[in-house]
Amino acid sequence: TAMRFPTALLLTAAACACAPEPAAAPLLRDKPRGIVFVLGDGMGAAHFSLAKLLRRDRFQVGRLTEVGLVSTHSTSSLVTDSAAAATAYATGIKTANGFVGIGPDRRHHPTVLEVAERRGRATGLVTTAAFGDASPAAFAAHHDDRKDRRALARQIAQSGADLLISTGLESFGDDLPPLETVAAIGGFQAVRTIDQLRAAGDAPVLAALRSGEDDGDSPDASLPMLAGWALEHLARDPDGFFLFVEQEGTDTASHHNACGHLQAAASSFDETVGVVLDFAEKRGDVLVVVAGDHETGGLQLTGTPDQIECRWATDGHTGGAVPLFARGPGASRFATYLDNAEVGKALLDLLE
């Protein structure tokens, strides 16, 4: 009924010739029932430009109606790492490089995922990175060492999330405890293959698939497919949901100055955005936010539209602002120049 009420008001106003037309009657709720945050790790303006050149008239990010810029520095450096950048998005708090889900004083701060859990919403993390990587970990864990993957994996498994999908299957039983051991910590089904994922019921799922080249899509399943499955899974909750989706390949390929792998990851990222937007449009009550967390590689594009060449200034991160795009209830809040912590604060506020 909450969704139909504004529409009914508009129809009534249109039927009454004597009533003035409302100046800006919203068709959507002021706050979303679902939030999807899609992160292109390491993606600056040139990375989004590359996706546009590759995808041409199939470019999906262009469907997002609100556009902003995000400053990315951490408290310890003008050049952030992924841990500090994701922590700002997840908690609304700026922190030092290497810190996950904690402030520079090492105090724990609630994350968007944790607040959504407290509000009774379904939650999930989907990434092409290995399980325990810094960006998704910032939404579900609190630690002062992003490299301590065992501790992060344990905390993520205890986060209360309904759905955890990553790569790095080969690291379980080596860098990490066996997959079934980690899954049991949070009462998850342990999933190793796409067939097992498709057969999963309503019980919480912890899936670890084989890693792709340069942390791009797993050879077992593409990120667009995984994002679509996750949305359908979480959307069953009548109280709403929060979903974090990350393409890690755009960052790792940029670190390696690998233009071919970057192009594949950027294309997958944009296709994933399309899957999310298609889902959101059918619902009408879902906010979609798409952003980079920092720029990697100092990427410059040269050549021709049919023969794209990449030039690189570094194999590390740079400190420039990154693009942000949004669509859905609350999207207008992101259409300006924001600090990354302000993005996190807005996401938290939209969950209230």
Short mmCIF file of C-alpha atoms in Angstrom, two decimals:
data_model
loop_
_atom_site.label_atom_id
_atom_site.label_comp_id
_atom_site.label_asym_id
_atom_site.label_seq_id
_atom_site.Cartn_x
_atom_site.Cartn_y
_atom_site.Cartn_z
CA THR A 1 0.00 0.00 0.00
CA ALA A 2 2.90 2.37 0.65
CA MET A 3 3.87 2.13 -2.99
CA ARG A 4 0.37 2.71 -4.35
CA PHE A 5 -0.55 5.71 -2.21
CA PRO A 6 1.48 8.41 -4.06
CA THR A 7 0.26 7.09 -7.42
CA ALA A 8 -3.33 7.30 -6.24
CA LEU A 9 -2.83 10.90 -5.19
CA LEU A 10 -1.49 11.78 -8.61
CA LEU A 11 -4.42 10.15 -10.38
CA THR A 12 -6.88 12.01 -8.17
CA ALA A 13 -5.18 15.34 -8.83
CA ALA A 14 -5.17 14.71 -12.57
CA ALA A 15 -8.90 13.93 -12.54
CA CYS A 16 -9.80 17.20 -10.80
CA ALA A 17 -9.57 20.08 -13.30
CA CYS A 18 -9.91 22.69 -10.55
CA ALA A 19 -6.97 21.41 -8.49
CA PRO A 20 -3.51 22.80 -9.20
CA GLU A 21 -1.00 20.26 -10.48
CA PRO A 22 1.50 19.34 -7.75
CA ALA A 23 4.92 20.82 -8.38
CA ALA A 24 6.93 17.70 -7.64
CA ALA A 25 4.85 14.81 -6.40
CA PRO A 26 7.21 11.84 -5.96
CA LEU A 27 6.27 8.52 -7.47
CA LEU A 28 8.62 6.65 -5.17
CA ARG A 29 9.17 6.37 -1.44
CA ASP A 30 11.55 8.92 0.05
CA LYS A 31 13.60 6.06 1.45
CA PRO A 32 14.28 2.77 -0.29
CA ARG A 33 13.19 -0.66 0.82
CA GLY A 34 16.24 -2.12 -0.88
CA ILE A 35 19.75 -0.72 -1.41
CA VAL A 36 22.32 -2.11 -3.84
CA PHE A 37 25.85 -0.68 -3.68
CA VAL A 38 27.89 -1.68 -6.74
CA LEU A 39 31.62 -1.02 -6.35
CA GLY A 40 34.09 -0.91 -9.20
CA ASP A 41 37.30 -1.30 -7.23
CA GLY A 42 40.01 1.01 -8.53
CA MET A 43 37.71 2.69 -11.04
CA GLY A 44 38.35 6.36 -11.75
CA ALA A 45 36.90 8.48 -14.53
CA ALA A 46 39.04 6.86 -17.22
CA HIS A 47 37.90 3.39 -16.14
CA PHE A 48 34.25 4.39 -16.54
CA SER A 49 35.15 5.96 -19.90
CA LEU A 50 36.70 2.65 -20.93
CA ALA A 51 33.50 0.80 -20.01
CA LYS A 52 31.51 3.24 -22.14
CA LEU A 53 33.84 2.79 -25.12
CA LEU A 54 33.67 -0.99 -24.82
CA ARG A 55 29.94 -1.30 -24.27
CA ARG A 56 28.83 1.51 -26.63
CA ASP A 57 25.03 1.52 -26.93
CA ARG A 58 24.83 -1.30 -24.37
CA PHE A 59 26.44 0.92 -21.70
CA GLN A 60 24.42 0.53 -18.51
CA VAL A 61 25.96 3.02 -16.06
CA GLY A 62 24.49 5.78 -18.25
CA ARG A 63 21.01 4.70 -17.13
CA LEU A 64 21.68 6.04 -13.64
CA THR A 65 20.11 9.48 -13.39
CA GLU A 66 22.13 11.16 -10.60
CA VAL A 67 25.88 11.79 -10.95
CA GLY A 68 28.41 12.95 -8.37
CA LEU A 69 32.10 12.93 -7.51
CA VAL A 70 33.73 11.46 -4.43
CA SER A 71 36.94 12.51 -2.70
CA THR A 72 38.85 9.47 -1.50
CA HIS A 73 41.75 10.33 0.84
CA SER A 74 42.11 8.46 4.13
CA THR A 75 43.14 9.90 7.48
CA SER A 76 46.69 8.64 6.98
CA SER A 77 47.30 9.46 3.32
CA LEU A 78 46.02 11.46 0.36
CA VAL A 79 46.11 8.12 -1.48
CA THR A 80 43.70 5.71 0.15
CA ASP A 81 43.83 1.95 0.11
CA SER A 82 40.76 -0.22 -0.42
CA ALA A 83 40.31 -0.94 3.29
CA ALA A 84 40.01 2.70 4.34
CA ALA A 85 37.94 3.62 1.28
CA ALA A 86 35.44 0.79 1.79
CA THR A 87 35.26 1.54 5.53
CA ALA A 88 34.22 5.12 4.72
CA TYR A 89 31.46 3.83 2.43
CA ALA A 90 30.40 1.18 4.95
CA THR A 91 30.45 3.21 8.19
CA GLY A 92 30.44 6.89 7.29
CA ILE A 93 33.75 7.22 9.17
CA LYS A 94 37.11 8.16 7.67
CA THR A 95 39.95 5.94 8.82
CA ALA A 96 43.59 5.04 8.23
CA ASN A 97 44.91 2.84 5.46
CA GLY A 98 44.83 -0.81 6.42
CA PHE A 99 41.92 -0.44 8.86
CA VAL A 100 38.70 -2.35 8.26
CA GLY A 101 35.40 -1.26 9.84
CA ILE A 102 37.12 0.79 12.55
CA GLY A 103 37.99 4.45 13.01
CA PRO A 104 41.52 5.83 13.26
CA ASP A 105 41.18 5.43 17.05
CA ARG A 106 40.45 1.71 16.48
CA ARG A 107 36.89 2.03 17.74
CA HIS A 108 34.37 -0.22 16.01
CA HIS A 109 31.65 1.52 14.01
CA PRO A 110 28.41 -0.08 12.76
CA THR A 111 28.36 -0.77 9.05
CA VAL A 112 25.55 -0.38 6.54
CA LEU A 113 25.19 -4.16 6.42
CA GLU A 114 25.05 -4.46 10.20
CA VAL A 115 22.46 -1.69 10.52
CA ALA A 116 20.37 -3.31 7.81
CA GLU A 117 20.55 -6.57 9.77
CA ARG A 118 19.34 -4.79 12.90
CA ARG A 119 16.42 -3.39 10.90
CA GLY A 120 15.42 -6.95 10.01
CA ARG A 121 16.53 -6.70 6.38
CA ALA A 122 18.17 -9.42 4.35
CA THR A 123 21.83 -8.71 3.55
CA GLY A 124 24.50 -10.00 1.24
CA LEU A 125 28.01 -9.52 -0.13
CA VAL A 126 29.00 -10.56 -3.65
CA THR A 127 32.53 -10.05 -4.95
CA THR A 128 34.96 -11.38 -7.52
CA ALA A 129 37.70 -10.98 -4.87
CA ALA A 130 38.83 -13.80 -2.62
CA PHE A 131 36.90 -14.36 0.61
CA GLY A 132 38.13 -12.00 3.33
CA ASP A 133 39.31 -9.27 0.94
CA ALA A 134 39.34 -5.73 2.36
CA SER A 135 36.45 -4.11 0.48
CA PRO A 136 33.67 -6.57 1.32
CA ALA A 137 35.21 -7.16 4.74
CA ALA A 138 34.73 -3.47 5.60
CA PHE A 139 30.96 -4.03 5.49
CA ALA A 140 30.99 -7.07 7.79
CA ALA A 141 34.10 -6.99 10.00
CA HIS A 142 36.21 -4.78 12.29
CA HIS A 143 39.99 -5.13 12.39
CA ASP A 144 43.15 -3.04 12.31
CA ASP A 145 44.93 -5.30 9.81
CA ARG A 146 43.37 -5.88 6.41
CA LYS A 147 45.93 -8.64 5.74
CA ASP A 148 44.70 -10.84 8.59
CA ARG A 149 42.36 -12.81 6.37
CA ARG A 150 41.72 -15.56 8.91
CA ALA A 151 40.37 -13.10 11.46
CA LEU A 152 38.39 -11.25 8.80
CA ALA A 153 36.94 -14.50 7.42
CA ARG A 154 35.77 -15.51 10.89
CA GLN A 155 34.15 -12.13 11.52
CA ILE A 156 32.46 -12.06 8.12
CA ALA A 157 31.02 -15.52 8.78
CA GLN A 158 29.67 -14.23 12.12
CA SER A 159 28.23 -11.03 10.64
CA GLY A 160 24.66 -12.28 10.35
CA ALA A 161 24.61 -11.78 6.58
CA ASP A 162 22.27 -14.06 4.64
CA LEU A 163 24.46 -14.41 1.58
CA LEU A 164 28.24 -14.36 1.04
CA ILE A 165 29.61 -15.04 -2.43
CA SER A 166 33.27 -14.67 -3.34
CA THR A 167 36.11 -16.38 -5.14
CA GLY A 168 39.29 -17.80 -3.61
CA LEU A 169 38.06 -21.39 -3.29
CA GLU A 170 41.66 -22.55 -3.69
CA SER A 171 42.73 -20.67 -0.52
CA PHE A 172 40.40 -22.57 1.81
CA GLY A 173 42.30 -25.28 3.66
CA ASP A 174 45.51 -23.33 3.01
CA ASP A 175 45.48 -19.60 3.83
CA LEU A 176 42.06 -20.09 5.39
CA PRO A 177 40.44 -22.97 7.31
CA PRO A 178 38.41 -25.43 5.21
CA LEU A 179 35.31 -23.91 3.61
CA GLU A 180 32.93 -26.08 5.62
CA THR A 181 34.63 -24.95 8.85
CA VAL A 182 34.21 -21.27 8.00
CA ALA A 183 30.63 -21.80 6.84
CA ALA A 184 29.71 -23.61 10.06
CA ILE A 185 30.74 -20.56 12.12
CA GLY A 186 27.71 -18.66 10.84
CA GLY A 187 25.39 -21.54 10.07
CA PHE A 188 25.86 -21.24 6.31
CA GLN A 189 25.49 -23.76 3.55
CA ALA A 190 28.97 -24.24 2.08
CA VAL A 191 28.80 -23.83 -1.70
CA ARG A 192 31.65 -24.59 -4.10
CA THR A 193 29.96 -24.76 -7.50
CA ILE A 194 27.35 -22.83 -9.43
CA ASP A 195 25.09 -25.90 -9.49
CA GLN A 196 25.17 -26.03 -5.69
CA LEU A 197 24.37 -22.31 -5.60
CA ARG A 198 21.39 -22.72 -7.91
CA ALA A 199 20.12 -25.59 -5.75
CA ALA A 200 20.44 -23.61 -2.51
CA GLY A 201 17.20 -22.94 -0.69
CA ASP A 202 16.40 -20.17 1.76
CA ALA A 203 19.14 -21.07 4.26
CA PRO A 204 22.13 -18.69 4.46
CA VAL A 205 24.75 -19.36 1.78
CA LEU A 206 28.53 -19.00 1.87
CA ALA A 207 29.84 -19.61 -1.63
CA ALA A 208 33.49 -19.64 -2.62
CA LEU A 209 34.14 -20.14 -6.33
CA ARG A 210 37.40 -20.50 -8.23
CA SER A 211 39.30 -17.26 -8.74
CA GLY A 212 39.42 -15.58 -12.13
CA GLU A 213 42.44 -14.03 -13.81
CA ASP A 214 43.49 -10.80 -12.11
CA ASP A 215 40.49 -11.15 -9.77
CA GLY A 216 38.02 -10.80 -12.61
CA ASP A 217 34.95 -13.01 -13.02
CA SER A 218 35.25 -16.57 -11.76
CA PRO A 219 35.43 -19.21 -14.50
CA ASP A 220 32.50 -20.83 -12.67
CA ALA A 221 30.06 -17.89 -12.91
CA SER A 222 30.02 -14.30 -14.13
CA LEU A 223 29.46 -11.40 -11.76
CA PRO A 224 26.25 -10.35 -13.59
CA MET A 225 24.81 -13.82 -13.05
CA LEU A 226 25.83 -13.89 -9.38
CA ALA A 227 24.37 -10.43 -8.76
CA GLY A 228 21.07 -11.45 -10.36
CA TRP A 229 20.88 -14.61 -8.26
CA ALA A 230 21.67 -12.68 -5.09
CA LEU A 231 18.98 -10.09 -5.78
CA GLU A 232 16.31 -12.71 -6.32
CA HIS A 233 17.44 -14.49 -3.14
CA LEU A 234 17.42 -11.39 -0.91
CA ALA A 235 14.27 -9.87 -2.40
CA ARG A 236 12.18 -12.56 -0.72
CA ASP A 237 12.48 -10.67 2.56
CA PRO A 238 9.39 -8.42 2.94
CA ASP A 239 11.34 -6.05 5.21
CA GLY A 240 13.82 -5.17 2.45
CA PHE A 241 17.49 -5.81 1.85
CA PHE A 242 21.01 -4.46 1.44
CA LEU A 243 23.40 -5.94 -1.14
CA PHE A 244 27.04 -5.07 -1.79
CA VAL A 245 28.38 -6.12 -5.20
CA GLU A 246 32.04 -5.69 -6.17
CA GLN A 247 34.09 -6.15 -9.31
CA GLU A 248 37.65 -6.56 -8.02
CA GLY A 249 39.19 -7.24 -11.43
CA THR A 250 39.15 -3.56 -12.40
CA ASP A 251 41.58 -2.89 -9.55
CA THR A 252 43.90 -5.89 -9.83
CA ALA A 253 44.23 -5.57 -13.61
CA SER A 254 45.08 -1.89 -13.15
CA HIS A 255 47.71 -2.76 -10.55
CA HIS A 256 49.22 -5.12 -13.12
CA ASN A 257 48.75 -2.58 -15.95
CA ALA A 258 46.96 -5.36 -17.83
CA CYS A 259 44.72 -3.62 -20.35
CA GLY A 260 43.09 -6.79 -21.69
CA HIS A 261 42.04 -8.07 -18.28
CA LEU A 262 40.88 -4.56 -17.34
CA GLN A 263 38.64 -4.42 -20.40
CA ALA A 264 37.06 -7.75 -19.51
CA ALA A 265 36.46 -6.66 -15.90
CA ALA A 266 35.09 -3.24 -16.91
CA SER A 267 32.65 -4.88 -19.32
CA SER A 268 31.49 -7.34 -16.66
CA PHE A 269 31.09 -4.48 -14.19
CA ASP A 270 28.86 -2.52 -16.55
CA GLU A 271 26.81 -5.58 -17.43
CA THR A 272 26.33 -6.19 -13.70
CA VAL A 273 25.02 -2.65 -13.28
CA GLY A 274 22.46 -3.41 -15.99
CA VAL A 275 21.25 -6.53 -14.18
CA VAL A 276 20.85 -4.54 -10.96
CA LEU A 277 19.01 -1.69 -12.71
CA ASP A 278 16.62 -4.07 -14.48
CA PHE A 279 15.74 -5.57 -11.10
CA ALA A 280 15.38 -2.15 -9.46
CA GLU A 281 13.11 -0.83 -12.21
CA LYS A 282 10.70 -3.72 -11.74
CA ARG A 283 10.52 -3.03 -8.01
CA GLY A 284 10.43 0.77 -7.90
CA ASP A 285 11.59 0.88 -4.27
CA VAL A 286 15.29 0.07 -4.70
CA LEU A 287 18.17 2.55 -4.53
CA VAL A 288 21.15 1.69 -6.74
CA VAL A 289 24.49 3.39 -6.04
CA VAL A 290 27.45 2.73 -8.34
CA ALA A 291 30.93 4.07 -7.59
CA GLY A 292 34.67 3.56 -7.57
CA ASP A 293 36.51 3.52 -4.26
CA HIS A 294 39.74 5.07 -5.57
CA GLU A 295 41.61 5.26 -8.87
CA THR A 296 44.26 2.67 -9.70
CA GLY A 297 47.03 2.95 -12.26
CA GLY A 298 46.73 6.58 -13.33
CA LEU A 299 44.97 5.19 -16.40
CA GLN A 300 45.06 7.15 -19.67
CA LEU A 301 43.16 6.02 -22.76
CA THR A 302 44.66 6.50 -26.22
CA GLY A 303 44.26 4.99 -29.68
CA THR A 304 40.92 4.88 -31.48
CA PRO A 305 37.41 3.77 -30.45
CA ASP A 306 38.08 0.49 -32.27
CA GLN A 307 41.65 0.06 -31.02
CA ILE A 308 41.80 1.22 -27.43
CA GLU A 309 45.23 1.52 -25.83
CA CYS A 310 45.96 1.91 -22.12
CA ARG A 311 48.76 4.03 -20.77
CA TRP A 312 49.66 3.89 -17.11
CA ALA A 313 51.26 6.37 -14.73
CA THR A 314 51.75 3.88 -11.88
CA ASP A 315 51.00 0.37 -10.69
CA GLY A 316 49.51 1.77 -7.46
CA HIS A 317 46.59 3.93 -6.43
CA THR A 318 46.19 7.64 -7.13
CA GLY A 319 44.44 10.29 -5.05
CA GLY A 320 41.91 11.86 -7.43
CA ALA A 321 38.15 11.96 -7.04
CA VAL A 322 36.11 9.09 -8.43
CA PRO A 323 32.68 9.09 -10.11
CA LEU A 324 29.48 8.05 -8.38
CA PHE A 325 26.12 7.33 -10.01
CA ALA A 326 22.74 6.69 -8.37
CA ARG A 327 19.13 5.98 -9.20
CA GLY A 328 16.03 5.30 -7.12
CA PRO A 329 14.59 6.59 -3.83
CA GLY A 330 17.13 8.89 -2.18
CA ALA A 331 19.39 9.07 -5.24
CA SER A 332 19.40 12.88 -5.36
CA ARG A 333 21.44 12.93 -2.15
CA PHE A 334 24.44 11.69 -4.10
CA ALA A 335 24.32 14.19 -6.98
CA THR A 336 27.07 16.50 -5.73
CA TYR A 337 30.72 16.51 -4.70
CA LEU A 338 30.93 14.26 -1.63
CA ASP A 339 33.57 12.89 0.64
CA ASN A 340 33.51 9.09 0.74
CA ALA A 341 32.48 9.19 4.40
CA GLU A 342 29.50 11.38 3.45
CA VAL A 343 28.39 8.65 1.07
CA GLY A 344 28.45 6.18 3.94
CA LYS A 345 26.50 8.54 6.20
CA ALA A 346 23.84 8.95 3.51
CA LEU A 347 23.49 5.20 3.09
CA LEU A 348 23.11 4.75 6.85
CA ASP A 349 20.53 7.52 7.03
CA LEU A 350 18.51 5.95 4.21
CA LEU A 351 18.25 2.77 6.28
CA GLU A 352 16.56 4.58 9.18
#
